[in-house]
Amino acid sequence: MRRMTCVLLPMFPMQILLRQKPHWNSPGQNAPVAVVDDEGPHGRITHLNGFARKCRLRIGMRQTVARDLVPNLHTAVVSPDEASAITQELIASLQTFSPKVEAIDQTGAFHVDPQGLRRLYGSYRNWATCIHRYLRARHWHSSVTVGFHRYRTLAVAMLHDGVTILESPDQEREQSDKTPLGEFDLPGDACESLAALGIETLGDFLGLPAGELHSRFGAEASALHDLFAEGLQLPIQASAFDEPSRISFQVDPPDDDQHRLLFAIKGALHSLLHQVRARGEAVESLELSLHLERAPLHQEHIEPASPTLDLMTLLELIRLRLGGAKLGGAVEEVEILTNTVRARAEQACLPGHRSARDMGAAHRALARIRAAYGEQSVTKASLSEAHLPEASFRWEPVQRAEGSTNTSSEKPAMIRRVFARPKPLPPRKPKEPEAGPLLSQNQAIEHLYGPYRVSGGWWKRLVERDYYYAETNYGDLLWLFYDRPRKRWFLHGVLD
Amino acid sequence: MGMYVPLWVKTNHSFLEGASFPEELVERAHALGLPAIAITDRDGVYGLVRAHMRAKDLGVRIITGAQLTLGIDRHAHHVVALAKTRRGYADLCRALSRGHARCEKGQSLVHISDIEEARDLLFLCTTPESLRALHPSQQHSSLFALCARHLQDHERPLERALRDVARELDTRVLGANEVLYHEKARRPLQDVLACIRGGKVLSEAGHTIRGNAEYDLKTGEQMTRVFGDDPDCLRLTLDIAEQCNFSLDDIRYRYPEESLPSGQTEQSWLRELTFQGARNRYGGDVPSDVGAQIERELTIIRRLDYGGYFLTMHEIVQYCRESNILCQGRGSAANSAVCFCLGITAIDPVRMDLLFERFLSVERAEPPDIDLDIEHDRREEVIQHVYEKYGRHRAAMVANVIRYRIRSAVRDVGKVLGLARTDLETATRLLRHRDDVLNPELLREAGLEKDARATGLLCSLASQILDFPRHLSIHPGGFLLGHRPVDEIVPIEPATMEARTVIQWDKYDVENLALFKVDLLGLGALTCIHHAFDLLHANKGESLEIATVPAEDRATYDMVSAGDTVGVFQIESRAQMAMLPRLRPSTFYDLVVEVAIVRPGPIQGDMVHPYLRRRKGEEEILYPHPKLERILKKTLGVPIFQEQVMKLAVEAAGYTPGEADQLRRDMAAWRRSGRIEKHRTRMIPRMIAEGIPEEFAERVFSQIRGFGEYGFPESHAASFALLAYVTAWLKCHHHEAFTCAILNAQPMGFYTPATLVEDAKRHGVQVLPIDINKSNWDCTLEMIADTGTVTAVRMGLRYVKGLGVVERERIEDTNAPYPNLATFVRETGLNKKALHALAESGAFECFGLNRRDAIWQVRSLSRFTRDSLPLEPASSQISFASLMNEDQVLWDYRASHHSTRGHPMRGLRDILRSRGFPKAENIRACAHGENLSYVGMVICRQRPGTASGVTFFTLEDETGFVNVVVWKRVFDRYAALAKTASLLGVTGQIQKADGVIHLIAKALWAPDVAVAAQTHRSRDFH
């Protein structure tokens, strides 16, 4: 008979939380810990550790009530995203034990196909024990059940810790029937109603007529009943191996000549693009790793203007990047890893419909600049709400050029050019009164307009500045400020 | 020194914006020598009264105004409006009322049309748009451009534009800064408030917070420097201040005139009604002493011109009477013979020798305060009647300002500082609600030590924000009524609750301005009494009223003296039950004392034990001074009532009646203000000088402090004692009607319905379970078929958990009895949840279905609720096992929070007996000092503030109650169990005194016997 295995990590969100906060679970700590569905006072408890249960906390309690009872309760939210990311990691780990792994709806539960692995490991028990040990070594508490039915193995895994090998479908049925119904994710109302009828175990539940469940206890109850039907079972919906395309080659002897390196990279890249094309994808970015002789690894991130399969475009960007890079030694090995996206077919524009502005060319140009001068070399100013001038905008890296949206033809009367860092003005001599800013020897201030006071940040570091516009004897317009805490003048910009 | 008047000042009553109390701003203005200060809260006059009261003390002039949010071209603009005269103030209040009426709670948007007619208002426009918009409708002399200079660069172009428009419209320009705090040190707090309001954290606040700290109240010199280029615009503030002559003292409040019969004046009509009532009360002849008292009171009422107020209260009482709603005046109104004769109160103050001056005096000339208790489930009818009679403009409810307490302060400030919400929750749980100091140690314990700077800021800012107003709520029953529209006195806002409107002042503001307040409060006991009278009338043909309940009934007093008072108003608590066997009330006045003595005031003042010893003759009745004998004679030389404390202050410490009244007010406010302490230095030396022992003087003062929030005046205790007596009499003589009534009046009182049902059963009352063919929505009295005379209580459908108003209507729209379940389901159309709840409660057992079978059936039948044809769906017939008796009890509790079939403890009795645990009734026979263990259901946990951390548990089994005393160290040791257990084991020692038994806990434990956690819900009071 075909075998089926269920790997269950009970209290999965709690396990995730305690791995994130190991000090809550350290020996002798005895800390009550709860997973809640919301950080606020009305968030409800979804999982509890043993100590919290001993403190008489219960699943479903609101956080505020629980804290009334146990003031030193530790709580945190485990987001679905976190759980999902860790589930993906676990799938990848379990794929080392079987090519067919499927995460099932029950959180922290996986179906793993053991077919053909008994011979490799000697017995199913050895194989299951290896999985169990592997997970335990990574601080996961798990139960591994090898049985026959997809969901009955899950039900048995809910009952037993460690490794369980079921010898026959009858044994599997007998054991799984004892699983409390509350272990399954049935809606609270259905679960309570069934409990009221004395239906407390899976066996009791499966004894009810299937056709009567949907109308009485809802679709979930009916679906759960169907999962345990004795008929044909769905095969495992195995997760795909999701590995990026990569290629590497040795450079022997180690070489630091860029032309020769590029030539070698070209060949490898060609074959890599072939792989990517075969998967119906295009390269969104490249991670180029150069293993150097007697020097640390050199890595570059290269991103074309848009996902591409064009060898020459990518090679040109690599050339530009390596042209500006200083390698600490000769290259021993080159490794190229691609981040890909699904390739999109784009319709070419008819000549008459082509925009006067070729934005594609702009994107390509920016990609070349980035390749030549680094990722941070192309930025744009983005406004943000703040009182401090330098906090009221920030430079953000730009991947793609954007057409101007400014339709106003009016030019501003003046332009204030703000220095990236305010320039300190010469301090006055120790006994000289703090009358005003001091410029260079032959430059004097004729008029000072202000002050405009900016203060804030008291919760972090107090900033207090009096800003002025100054007109010099040369007619220059300066923008400067007196820093009160530092008692010093700074030039922050000029107007023209 | 340059001089100016700040004309744009917002107090912290501009919720979550202003960062200084009104008093602080006024004090600062006084300290700076400013000639006046305007109070212009955002969209209202919320902080005006507090500022006004402090300004009166300091001699600072207040200019009254508000910052209006003006809607112009779909944009909101701020305009400061200042009242020149009383008429201008009325216009301002009216405009604000309209502004609020068209917005959601807490917001206002005034339209130009709202202020077009205003003539005595000055408008200071902060934007060119508002100046231009107001120009056509306002006189030249009323309109100003307001230039604010907070040294921010965006202000310069705005000022330029504003001045350009002002020049164009020939409008004068004045200089005034927006003041949000009285000193710069409050700037961080203002930032925090702004972030709370904007729902931001400080690090991402951006323009939610102000750009600098220039929003403080500045000196004249500072302002002169700021407006150095245009000194005229500052001088103009002085001219404007000169023009604004209105003061809150100018409010000539007049109580609404009642509609009078022709030829009558208020006074003559009041006199006629009073004497007419007196003749009814005293059976034709008004005794001479009563007549004299009425005359004296009427004279005072006439001199103070308060006749209308009494007529209003009379009218409300008449309305209640006509609508068959029970009501009764409480508080100091019971000191008045006029109130008694008008039917407002039920206590005869002449026979009780109550002090009228406590209620009303010429010397105080303050409005009387009559609190009217009304059946709690019909209070809304009376409230809507008041609205209807006086109109929405002349009647509005008094506000209740919700202020920051320590927990909300830590939560909100911490959130703004970006601290982890879970850590903040931990911290708030470690704090007690009444704490007024934030202990940094607690924050460390909560895990907030990680960010030491933020924690330090949290400590400082949370302490600063304490007592700051957060938002406006509604007073439980306080009404402000006016002869003229109330919105000429104070703006009216819509409340969150539908069909309610609320003024912008709270009860302290209303009191400070000597405005009349009518308090309409809900009281469950009145509902219970009314239900009981109706049941007696319907089932036994007995017609009763509160006044006709047989007085001084021996059996009732015997029952009360035995502490058998579950459900009896005011004397049912654990503490009262423990006191009753000691005090053994045998007259009505004993009940008055009983009601008043188990209060924190007398307990903290250590007055209880001396009184009990003297009553039992174990201690000689001594008076600390001969002239105190007259005051203290009624209470055996021990001061118990508020009036006695006031009289003591007059007689023993030489207080004038006015000072004594101030003492009463300070007593009421000491927790908030600490004003009571000044009386200590005044009272105690004076009493000692009069020859009163220091120990007694200290005790009296300690009691005065205790009275603060919890002491009862004698008249109030008497009003409550009357209701206590009536409910006790009903319980004693008509227990089934009393039980039925109190179950229908829930929620009320001290005990859960389960305890009330168990108590009734222990007293031989038969209680029948919920039955869909026999139960009404409310509980009913039902004749037991085979007796013909004995009535039983039939539990009502209201006790089925999960049924509500909709289900009630659907069931009441159909006709019981139903032949079968399918008919019931089809006719009522109830949803699956409601049907399941009924099935679980056993309501369908009349159809021959056990509860499980009924659940299985209703969950299928609920699909066919809309079918018009009486077709039963075909379904698999499954039969489930019937419940065992113990399970039936547990199901009852789960489905309806009570059981008529038995007590949950009965099912455990065999096992408990085998382990040697006694029943509650056995414990009564135990000797003092005996050690034992007991297991019972927790029905109440109570930790009174006066008990130094002691928690009192009331445990119940099928035979009665056991009172358990848990000392703090024992409670802390078993905290989680003590707080959560519904079934609790206690090991301890018996303490027995005067027939009162307590089990003093040494250990608490969870019995290892199976009982469902949901059986009992305890009522916990902390």
mmCIF file with all atom_site columns, C-alpha atoms in Angstrom, chain A residues 36 38-41 54-56 61 63-65 67-73 75-77 189-190 192-193 195-199 208-209 212-218 384-387 416 450-462 466 469 479, chain B residues 150-153 156 187-189 191-192 200 202-203 205-214 407 411 417 421-423 425-426 429-430 453 457 461 832 836 840 852-853 855-857 859-860 863 874-876 878 880 891 894 976-977 979-982 1006:
data_model
loop_
_atom_site.group_PDB
_atom_site.id
_atom_site.type_symbol
_atom_site.label_atom_id
_atom_site.label_alt_id
_atom_site.label_comp_id
_atom_site.label_asym_id
_atom_site.label_entity_id
_atom_site.label_seq_id
_atom_site.pdbx_PDB_ins_code
_atom_site.Cartn_x
_atom_site.Cartn_y
_atom_site.Cartn_z
_atom_site.occupancy
_atom_site.B_iso_or_equiv
_atom_site.pdbx_formal_charge
_atom_site.auth_seq_id
_atom_site.auth_comp_id
_atom_site.auth_asym_id
_atom_site.auth_atom_id
_atom_site.pdbx_PDB_model_num
ATOM 1   C CA . VAL A 1 36   ? -1.749  37.159 20.347 1.00 0.00 ? 36   VAL A CA 1
ATOM 2   C CA . ASP A 1 38   ? -3.162  41.860 17.771 1.00 0.00 ? 38   ASP A CA 1
ATOM 3   C CA . GLU A 1 39   ? -0.733  43.938 19.798 1.00 0.00 ? 39   GLU A CA 1
ATOM 4   C CA . GLY A 1 40   ? -3.463  46.105 21.305 1.00 0.00 ? 40   GLY A CA 1
ATOM 5   C CA . PRO A 1 41   ? -5.226  45.461 24.598 1.00 0.00 ? 41   PRO A CA 1
ATOM 6   C CA . LYS A 1 54   ? -0.348  26.925 34.601 1.00 0.00 ? 54   LYS A CA 1
ATOM 7   C CA . CYS A 1 55   ? -1.079  30.565 35.375 1.00 0.00 ? 55   CYS A CA 1
ATOM 8   C CA . ARG A 1 56   ? -4.673  29.817 34.336 1.00 0.00 ? 56   ARG A CA 1
ATOM 9   C CA . MET A 1 61   ? -8.664  35.536 26.371 1.00 0.00 ? 61   MET A CA 1
ATOM 10  C CA . GLN A 1 63   ? -4.688  40.466 26.205 1.00 0.00 ? 63   GLN A CA 1
ATOM 11  C CA . THR A 1 64   ? -5.952  43.002 28.725 1.00 0.00 ? 64   THR A CA 1
ATOM 12  C CA . VAL A 1 65   ? -7.667  40.287 30.786 1.00 0.00 ? 65   VAL A CA 1
ATOM 13  C CA . ARG A 1 67   ? -2.383  40.811 31.821 1.00 0.00 ? 67   ARG A CA 1
ATOM 14  C CA . ASP A 1 68   ? -4.693  41.507 34.699 1.00 0.00 ? 68   ASP A CA 1
ATOM 15  C CA . LEU A 1 69   ? -4.143  37.926 35.798 1.00 0.00 ? 69   LEU A CA 1
ATOM 16  C CA . VAL A 1 70   ? -0.480  37.619 34.925 1.00 0.00 ? 70   VAL A CA 1
ATOM 17  C CA . PRO A 1 71   ? 1.134   41.054 34.825 1.00 0.00 ? 71   PRO A CA 1
ATOM 18  C CA . ASN A 1 72   ? 4.509   39.684 33.665 1.00 0.00 ? 72   ASN A CA 1
ATOM 19  C CA . LEU A 1 73   ? 3.017   37.889 30.668 1.00 0.00 ? 73   LEU A CA 1
ATOM 20  C CA . THR A 1 75   ? 3.109   38.554 24.365 1.00 0.00 ? 75   THR A CA 1
ATOM 21  C CA . ALA A 1 76   ? 3.824   39.060 20.696 1.00 0.00 ? 76   ALA A CA 1
ATOM 22  C CA . VAL A 1 77   ? 2.140   38.711 17.354 1.00 0.00 ? 77   VAL A CA 1
ATOM 23  C CA . ASP A 1 189  ? -19.442 27.795 16.701 1.00 0.00 ? 189  ASP A CA 1
ATOM 24  C CA . ALA A 1 190  ? -19.368 24.445 14.902 1.00 0.00 ? 190  ALA A CA 1
ATOM 25  C CA . GLU A 1 192  ? -18.992 24.112 20.371 1.00 0.00 ? 192  GLU A CA 1
ATOM 26  C CA . SER A 1 193  ? -22.166 22.789 18.819 1.00 0.00 ? 193  SER A CA 1
ATOM 27  C CA . ALA A 1 195  ? -19.199 19.289 21.634 1.00 0.00 ? 195  ALA A CA 1
ATOM 28  C CA . ALA A 1 196  ? -22.686 19.994 22.956 1.00 0.00 ? 196  ALA A CA 1
ATOM 29  C CA . LEU A 1 197  ? -23.881 16.901 21.115 1.00 0.00 ? 197  LEU A CA 1
ATOM 30  C CA . GLY A 1 198  ? -21.164 14.873 22.751 1.00 0.00 ? 198  GLY A CA 1
ATOM 31  C CA . ILE A 1 199  ? -19.125 14.739 19.536 1.00 0.00 ? 199  ILE A CA 1
ATOM 32  C CA . LEU A 1 208  ? -22.170 11.397 11.778 1.00 0.00 ? 208  LEU A CA 1
ATOM 33  C CA . PRO A 1 209  ? -23.905 11.165 8.394  1.00 0.00 ? 209  PRO A CA 1
ATOM 34  C CA . GLU A 1 212  ? -26.272 16.220 7.314  1.00 0.00 ? 212  GLU A CA 1
ATOM 35  C CA . LEU A 1 213  ? -23.208 18.193 8.277  1.00 0.00 ? 213  LEU A CA 1
ATOM 36  C CA . HIS A 1 214  ? -23.129 21.050 5.797  1.00 0.00 ? 214  HIS A CA 1
ATOM 37  C CA . SER A 1 215  ? -26.532 22.399 6.670  1.00 0.00 ? 215  SER A CA 1
ATOM 38  C CA . ARG A 1 216  ? -26.030 21.997 10.399 1.00 0.00 ? 216  ARG A CA 1
ATOM 39  C CA . PHE A 1 217  ? -22.429 22.870 11.044 1.00 0.00 ? 217  PHE A CA 1
ATOM 40  C CA . GLY A 1 218  ? -21.272 24.661 7.930  1.00 0.00 ? 218  GLY A CA 1
ATOM 41  C CA . SER A 1 384  ? 8.770   64.489 3.405  1.00 0.00 ? 384  SER A CA 1
ATOM 42  C CA . GLU A 1 385  ? 6.884   66.261 6.169  1.00 0.00 ? 385  GLU A CA 1
ATOM 43  C CA . ALA A 1 386  ? 9.383   67.684 8.641  1.00 0.00 ? 386  ALA A CA 1
ATOM 44  C CA . HIS A 1 387  ? 10.347  71.018 10.096 1.00 0.00 ? 387  HIS A CA 1
ATOM 45  C CA . ARG A 1 416  ? 17.663  77.983 -2.653 1.00 0.00 ? 416  ARG A CA 1
ATOM 46  C CA . GLY A 1 450  ? 15.117  86.651 10.378 1.00 0.00 ? 450  GLY A CA 1
ATOM 47  C CA . PRO A 1 451  ? 15.184  84.808 12.624 1.00 0.00 ? 451  PRO A CA 1
ATOM 48  C CA . TYR A 1 452  ? 13.050  81.839 11.647 1.00 0.00 ? 452  TYR A CA 1
ATOM 49  C CA . ARG A 1 453  ? 13.257  79.419 14.488 1.00 0.00 ? 453  ARG A CA 1
ATOM 50  C CA . VAL A 1 454  ? 13.258  75.655 14.073 1.00 0.00 ? 454  VAL A CA 1
ATOM 51  C CA . SER A 1 455  ? 13.378  73.464 17.124 1.00 0.00 ? 455  SER A CA 1
ATOM 52  C CA . GLY A 1 456  ? 12.406  69.921 17.859 1.00 0.00 ? 456  GLY A CA 1
ATOM 53  C CA . GLY A 1 457  ? 13.677  66.401 18.155 1.00 0.00 ? 457  GLY A CA 1
ATOM 54  C CA . TRP A 1 458  ? 13.688  66.746 21.950 1.00 0.00 ? 458  TRP A CA 1
ATOM 55  C CA . TRP A 1 459  ? 12.801  63.060 22.237 1.00 0.00 ? 459  TRP A CA 1
ATOM 56  C CA . LYS A 1 460  ? 16.091  62.145 20.559 1.00 0.00 ? 460  LYS A CA 1
ATOM 57  C CA . ARG A 1 461  ? 18.510  65.055 20.338 1.00 0.00 ? 461  ARG A CA 1
ATOM 58  C CA . LEU A 1 462  ? 17.361  68.604 20.741 1.00 0.00 ? 462  LEU A CA 1
ATOM 59  C CA . ASP A 1 466  ? 17.620  80.399 14.239 1.00 0.00 ? 466  ASP A CA 1
ATOM 60  C CA . TYR A 1 469  ? 18.777  85.202 5.106  1.00 0.00 ? 469  TYR A CA 1
ATOM 61  C CA . TRP A 1 479  ? 21.000  81.114 4.045  1.00 0.00 ? 479  TRP A CA 1
ATOM 62  C CA . HIS B 2 150  ? 5.886   82.286 15.843 1.00 0.00 ? 150  HIS B CA 1
ATOM 63  C CA . LEU B 2 151  ? 9.172   82.817 13.979 1.00 0.00 ? 151  LEU B CA 1
ATOM 64  C CA . GLN B 2 152  ? 8.283   80.318 11.298 1.00 0.00 ? 152  GLN B CA 1
ATOM 65  C CA . ASP B 2 153  ? 9.195   81.018 7.700  1.00 0.00 ? 153  ASP B CA 1
ATOM 66  C CA . ARG B 2 156  ? 5.921   85.743 6.428  1.00 0.00 ? 156  ARG B CA 1
ATOM 67  C CA . ARG B 2 187  ? 6.287   72.286 24.489 1.00 0.00 ? 187  ARG B CA 1
ATOM 68  C CA . PRO B 2 188  ? 7.149   68.555 24.569 1.00 0.00 ? 188  PRO B CA 1
ATOM 69  C CA . LEU B 2 189  ? 3.768   67.834 26.120 1.00 0.00 ? 189  LEU B CA 1
ATOM 70  C CA . ASP B 2 191  ? 3.890   67.828 20.763 1.00 0.00 ? 191  ASP B CA 1
ATOM 71  C CA . VAL B 2 192  ? 2.744   64.642 22.473 1.00 0.00 ? 192  VAL B CA 1
ATOM 72  C CA . LYS B 2 200  ? 1.211   59.617 14.945 1.00 0.00 ? 200  LYS B CA 1
ATOM 73  C CA . LEU B 2 202  ? 6.856   61.515 17.373 1.00 0.00 ? 202  LEU B CA 1
ATOM 74  C CA . SER B 2 203  ? 9.568   60.282 15.039 1.00 0.00 ? 203  SER B CA 1
ATOM 75  C CA . ALA B 2 205  ? 5.105   63.428 13.318 1.00 0.00 ? 205  ALA B CA 1
ATOM 76  C CA . GLY B 2 206  ? 6.166   65.828 10.551 1.00 0.00 ? 206  GLY B CA 1
ATOM 77  C CA . HIS B 2 207  ? 3.889   68.835 10.447 1.00 0.00 ? 207  HIS B CA 1
ATOM 78  C CA . THR B 2 208  ? 1.488   67.271 12.951 1.00 0.00 ? 208  THR B CA 1
ATOM 79  C CA . ILE B 2 209  ? 3.554   69.034 15.596 1.00 0.00 ? 209  ILE B CA 1
ATOM 80  C CA . ARG B 2 210  ? 4.524   72.693 15.690 1.00 0.00 ? 210  ARG B CA 1
ATOM 81  C CA . GLY B 2 211  ? 7.919   73.676 14.307 1.00 0.00 ? 211  GLY B CA 1
ATOM 82  C CA . ASN B 2 212  ? 9.239   75.400 17.399 1.00 0.00 ? 212  ASN B CA 1
ATOM 83  C CA . ALA B 2 213  ? 8.486   76.332 21.006 1.00 0.00 ? 213  ALA B CA 1
ATOM 84  C CA . GLU B 2 214  ? 7.144   79.832 20.355 1.00 0.00 ? 214  GLU B CA 1
ATOM 85  C CA . ARG B 2 407  ? -3.145  53.956 32.692 1.00 0.00 ? 407  ARG B CA 1
ATOM 86  C CA . ARG B 2 411  ? -0.728  53.996 27.070 1.00 0.00 ? 411  ARG B CA 1
ATOM 87  C CA . LEU B 2 417  ? 7.075   57.795 22.005 1.00 0.00 ? 417  LEU B CA 1
ATOM 88  C CA . ARG B 2 421  ? 2.494   48.309 22.628 1.00 0.00 ? 421  ARG B CA 1
ATOM 89  C CA . THR B 2 422  ? 2.813   44.955 24.330 1.00 0.00 ? 422  THR B CA 1
ATOM 90  C CA . ASP B 2 423  ? 5.324   46.379 26.830 1.00 0.00 ? 423  ASP B CA 1
ATOM 91  C CA . GLU B 2 425  ? 0.140   46.965 28.080 1.00 0.00 ? 425  GLU B CA 1
ATOM 92  C CA . THR B 2 426  ? 2.268   45.163 30.631 1.00 0.00 ? 426  THR B CA 1
ATOM 93  C CA . ARG B 2 429  ? -1.563  46.356 33.998 1.00 0.00 ? 429  ARG B CA 1
ATOM 94  C CA . LEU B 2 430  ? 1.037   46.778 36.706 1.00 0.00 ? 430  LEU B CA 1
ATOM 95  C CA . ARG B 2 453  ? 15.648  57.848 27.300 1.00 0.00 ? 453  ARG B CA 1
ATOM 96  C CA . LEU B 2 457  ? 10.371  60.786 28.893 1.00 0.00 ? 457  LEU B CA 1
ATOM 97  C CA . LEU B 2 461  ? 5.267   63.263 30.239 1.00 0.00 ? 461  LEU B CA 1
ATOM 98  C CA . LYS B 2 832  ? -29.705 29.107 13.897 1.00 0.00 ? 832  LYS B CA 1
ATOM 99  C CA . HIS B 2 836  ? -29.406 26.549 19.274 1.00 0.00 ? 836  HIS B CA 1
ATOM 100 C CA . GLU B 2 840  ? -29.268 24.207 24.792 1.00 0.00 ? 840  GLU B CA 1
ATOM 101 C CA . ARG B 2 852  ? -29.021 17.172 22.256 1.00 0.00 ? 852  ARG B CA 1
ATOM 102 C CA . ASP B 2 853  ? -31.769 15.895 19.989 1.00 0.00 ? 853  ASP B CA 1
ATOM 103 C CA . ILE B 2 855  ? -29.880 20.898 18.957 1.00 0.00 ? 855  ILE B CA 1
ATOM 104 C CA . TRP B 2 856  ? -29.516 18.379 16.124 1.00 0.00 ? 856  TRP B CA 1
ATOM 105 C CA . GLN B 2 857  ? -33.019 19.183 14.905 1.00 0.00 ? 857  GLN B CA 1
ATOM 106 C CA . ARG B 2 859  ? -29.650 23.180 13.287 1.00 0.00 ? 859  ARG B CA 1
ATOM 107 C CA . SER B 2 860  ? -31.394 21.561 10.361 1.00 0.00 ? 860  SER B CA 1
ATOM 108 C CA . ARG B 2 863  ? -32.862 26.387 6.965  1.00 0.00 ? 863  ARG B CA 1
ATOM 109 C CA . ALA B 2 874  ? -36.443 14.903 5.811  1.00 0.00 ? 874  ALA B CA 1
ATOM 110 C CA . SER B 2 875  ? -33.301 14.240 7.722  1.00 0.00 ? 875  SER B CA 1
ATOM 111 C CA . SER B 2 876  ? -31.458 11.399 9.307  1.00 0.00 ? 876  SER B CA 1
ATOM 112 C CA . ILE B 2 878  ? -30.102 10.390 15.123 1.00 0.00 ? 878  ILE B CA 1
ATOM 113 C CA . PHE B 2 880  ? -28.197 11.353 21.202 1.00 0.00 ? 880  PHE B CA 1
ATOM 114 C CA . TRP B 2 891  ? -25.728 23.076 30.665 1.00 0.00 ? 891  TRP B CA 1
ATOM 115 C CA . ARG B 2 894  ? -23.746 27.558 30.227 1.00 0.00 ? 894  ARG B CA 1
ATOM 116 C CA . ALA B 2 976  ? -3.863  33.709 39.506 1.00 0.00 ? 976  ALA B CA 1
ATOM 117 C CA . LEU B 2 977  ? -6.060  31.155 41.234 1.00 0.00 ? 977  LEU B CA 1
ATOM 118 C CA . LYS B 2 979  ? -8.532  35.910 40.416 1.00 0.00 ? 979  LYS B CA 1
ATOM 119 C CA . THR B 2 980  ? -9.832  33.206 38.108 1.00 0.00 ? 980  THR B CA 1
ATOM 120 C CA . ALA B 2 981  ? -11.157 30.192 39.979 1.00 0.00 ? 981  ALA B CA 1
ATOM 121 C CA . SER B 2 982  ? -14.879 29.620 39.805 1.00 0.00 ? 982  SER B CA 1
ATOM 122 C CA . ALA B 2 1006 ? -7.950  24.299 43.026 1.00 0.00 ? 1006 ALA B CA 1
#
